[in-house]
PDB file of C-alpha atoms in Angstrom:
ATOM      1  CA  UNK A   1      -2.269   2.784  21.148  1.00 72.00           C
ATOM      2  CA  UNK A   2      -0.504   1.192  18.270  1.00 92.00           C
ATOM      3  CA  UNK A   3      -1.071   2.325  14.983  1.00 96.00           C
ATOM      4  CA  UNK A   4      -2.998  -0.170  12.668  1.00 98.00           C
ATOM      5  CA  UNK A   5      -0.796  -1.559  10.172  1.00 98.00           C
ATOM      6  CA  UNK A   6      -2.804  -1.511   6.362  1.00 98.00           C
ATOM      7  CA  UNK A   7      -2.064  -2.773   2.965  1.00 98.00           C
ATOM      8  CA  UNK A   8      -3.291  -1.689  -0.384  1.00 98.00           C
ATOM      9  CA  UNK A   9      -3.220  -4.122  -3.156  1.00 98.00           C
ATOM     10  CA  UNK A  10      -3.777  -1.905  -6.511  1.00 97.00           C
ATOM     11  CA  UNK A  11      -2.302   1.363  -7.394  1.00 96.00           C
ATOM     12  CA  UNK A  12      -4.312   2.663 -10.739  1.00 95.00           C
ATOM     13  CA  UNK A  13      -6.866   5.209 -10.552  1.00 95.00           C
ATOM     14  CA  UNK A  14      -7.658   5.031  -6.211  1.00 97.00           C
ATOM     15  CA  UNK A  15      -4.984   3.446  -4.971  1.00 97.00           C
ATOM     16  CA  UNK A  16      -2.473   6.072  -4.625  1.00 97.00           C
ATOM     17  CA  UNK A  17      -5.437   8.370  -3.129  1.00 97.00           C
ATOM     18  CA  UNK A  18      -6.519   5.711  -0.610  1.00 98.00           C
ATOM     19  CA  UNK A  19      -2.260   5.319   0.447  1.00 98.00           C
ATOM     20  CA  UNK A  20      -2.234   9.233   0.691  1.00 98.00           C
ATOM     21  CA  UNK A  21      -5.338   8.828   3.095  1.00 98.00           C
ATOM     22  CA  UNK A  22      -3.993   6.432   5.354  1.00 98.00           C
ATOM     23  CA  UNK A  23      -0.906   8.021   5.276  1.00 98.00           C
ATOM     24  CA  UNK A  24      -2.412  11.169   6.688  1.00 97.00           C
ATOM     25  CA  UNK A  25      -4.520   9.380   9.067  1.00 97.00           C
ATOM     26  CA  UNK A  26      -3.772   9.243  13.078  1.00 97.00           C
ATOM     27  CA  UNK A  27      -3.700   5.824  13.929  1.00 97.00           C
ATOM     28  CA  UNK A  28      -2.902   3.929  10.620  1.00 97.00           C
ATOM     29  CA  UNK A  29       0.558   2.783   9.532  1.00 97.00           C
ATOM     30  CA  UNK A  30       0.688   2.051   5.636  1.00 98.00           C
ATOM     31  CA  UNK A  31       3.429  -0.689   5.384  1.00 97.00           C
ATOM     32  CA  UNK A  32       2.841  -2.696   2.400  1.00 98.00           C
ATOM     33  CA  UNK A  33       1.566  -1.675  -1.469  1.00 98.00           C
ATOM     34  CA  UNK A  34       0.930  -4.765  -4.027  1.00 98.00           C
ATOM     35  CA  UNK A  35       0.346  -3.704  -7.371  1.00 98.00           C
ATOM     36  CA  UNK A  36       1.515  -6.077 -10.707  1.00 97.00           C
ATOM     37  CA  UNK A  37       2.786  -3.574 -12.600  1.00 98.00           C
ATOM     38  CA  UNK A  38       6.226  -2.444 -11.853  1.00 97.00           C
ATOM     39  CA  UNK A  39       5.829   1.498 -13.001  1.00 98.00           C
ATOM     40  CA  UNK A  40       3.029   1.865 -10.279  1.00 98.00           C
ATOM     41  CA  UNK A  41       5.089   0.547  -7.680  1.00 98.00           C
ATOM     42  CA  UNK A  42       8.192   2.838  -8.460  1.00 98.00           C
ATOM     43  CA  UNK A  43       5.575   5.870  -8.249  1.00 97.00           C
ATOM     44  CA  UNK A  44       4.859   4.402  -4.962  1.00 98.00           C
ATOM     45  CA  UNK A  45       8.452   4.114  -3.904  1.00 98.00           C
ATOM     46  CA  UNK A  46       9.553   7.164  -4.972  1.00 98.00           C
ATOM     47  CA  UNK A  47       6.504   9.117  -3.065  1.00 97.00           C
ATOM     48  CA  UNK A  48       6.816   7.237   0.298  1.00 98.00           C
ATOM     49  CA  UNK A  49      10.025   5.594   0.185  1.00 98.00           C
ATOM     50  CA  UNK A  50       9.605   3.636   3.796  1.00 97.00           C
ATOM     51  CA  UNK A  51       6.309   1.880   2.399  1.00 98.00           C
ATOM     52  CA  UNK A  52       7.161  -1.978   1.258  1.00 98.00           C
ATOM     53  CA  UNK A  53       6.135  -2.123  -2.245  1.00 98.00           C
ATOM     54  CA  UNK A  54       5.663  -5.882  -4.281  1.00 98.00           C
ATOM     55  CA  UNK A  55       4.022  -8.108  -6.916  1.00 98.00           C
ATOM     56  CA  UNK A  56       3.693 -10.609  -4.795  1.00 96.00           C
ATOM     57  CA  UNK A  57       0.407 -11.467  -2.872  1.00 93.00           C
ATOM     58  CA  UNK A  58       2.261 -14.129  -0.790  1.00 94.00           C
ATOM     59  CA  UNK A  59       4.821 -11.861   0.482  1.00 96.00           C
ATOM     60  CA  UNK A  60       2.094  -8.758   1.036  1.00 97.00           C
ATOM     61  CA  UNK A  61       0.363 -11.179   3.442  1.00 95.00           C
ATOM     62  CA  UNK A  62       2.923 -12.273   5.356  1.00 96.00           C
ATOM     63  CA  UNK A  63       3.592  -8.148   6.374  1.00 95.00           C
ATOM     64  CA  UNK A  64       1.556  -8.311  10.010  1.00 95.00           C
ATOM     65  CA  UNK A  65      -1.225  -6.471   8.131  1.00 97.00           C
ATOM     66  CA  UNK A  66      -4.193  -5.807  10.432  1.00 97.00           C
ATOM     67  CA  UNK A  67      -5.978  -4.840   7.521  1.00 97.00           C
ATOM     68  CA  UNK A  68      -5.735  -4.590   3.572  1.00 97.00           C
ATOM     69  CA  UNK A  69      -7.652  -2.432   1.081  1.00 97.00           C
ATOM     70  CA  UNK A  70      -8.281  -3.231  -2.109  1.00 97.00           C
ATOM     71  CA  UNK A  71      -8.645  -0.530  -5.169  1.00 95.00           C
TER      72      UNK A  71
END
């Protein structure tokens, strides 16, 4: 079975708890993070390096997410 591919928009308070979930999760696949400010997303980067990381919604759509969470 192929691991469901999620996105999180928002990385201040829960977001980087909800990533570290899904991260740890069987089944899941974290591939895309949207936040609009650029220091979250570098803490993102810099703690799970192969996760896409952007400001912008169009382009975290267009990822083949199966599912996004927002925090």
């Amino acid at each position: 079975m192929d691991a469901i591919k999620i996105g999180v928009i928002g990385c201040g308070y829960w977001g980087p708890n909800l990533i570290r979930n899904f991260v740890e999760m069987p089944g899941t696949d974290v591939v895309a993070v949207a936040d609009l400010k650029e220091e979250r997303l570098i803490k993102v980067r810099a703690t799970y390096p192969a996760i896409h990381t952007t400001a912008d919604y169009k382009e975290f759509f267009n990822m083949g997410l199966q599912a996004a969470v927002v925090a």
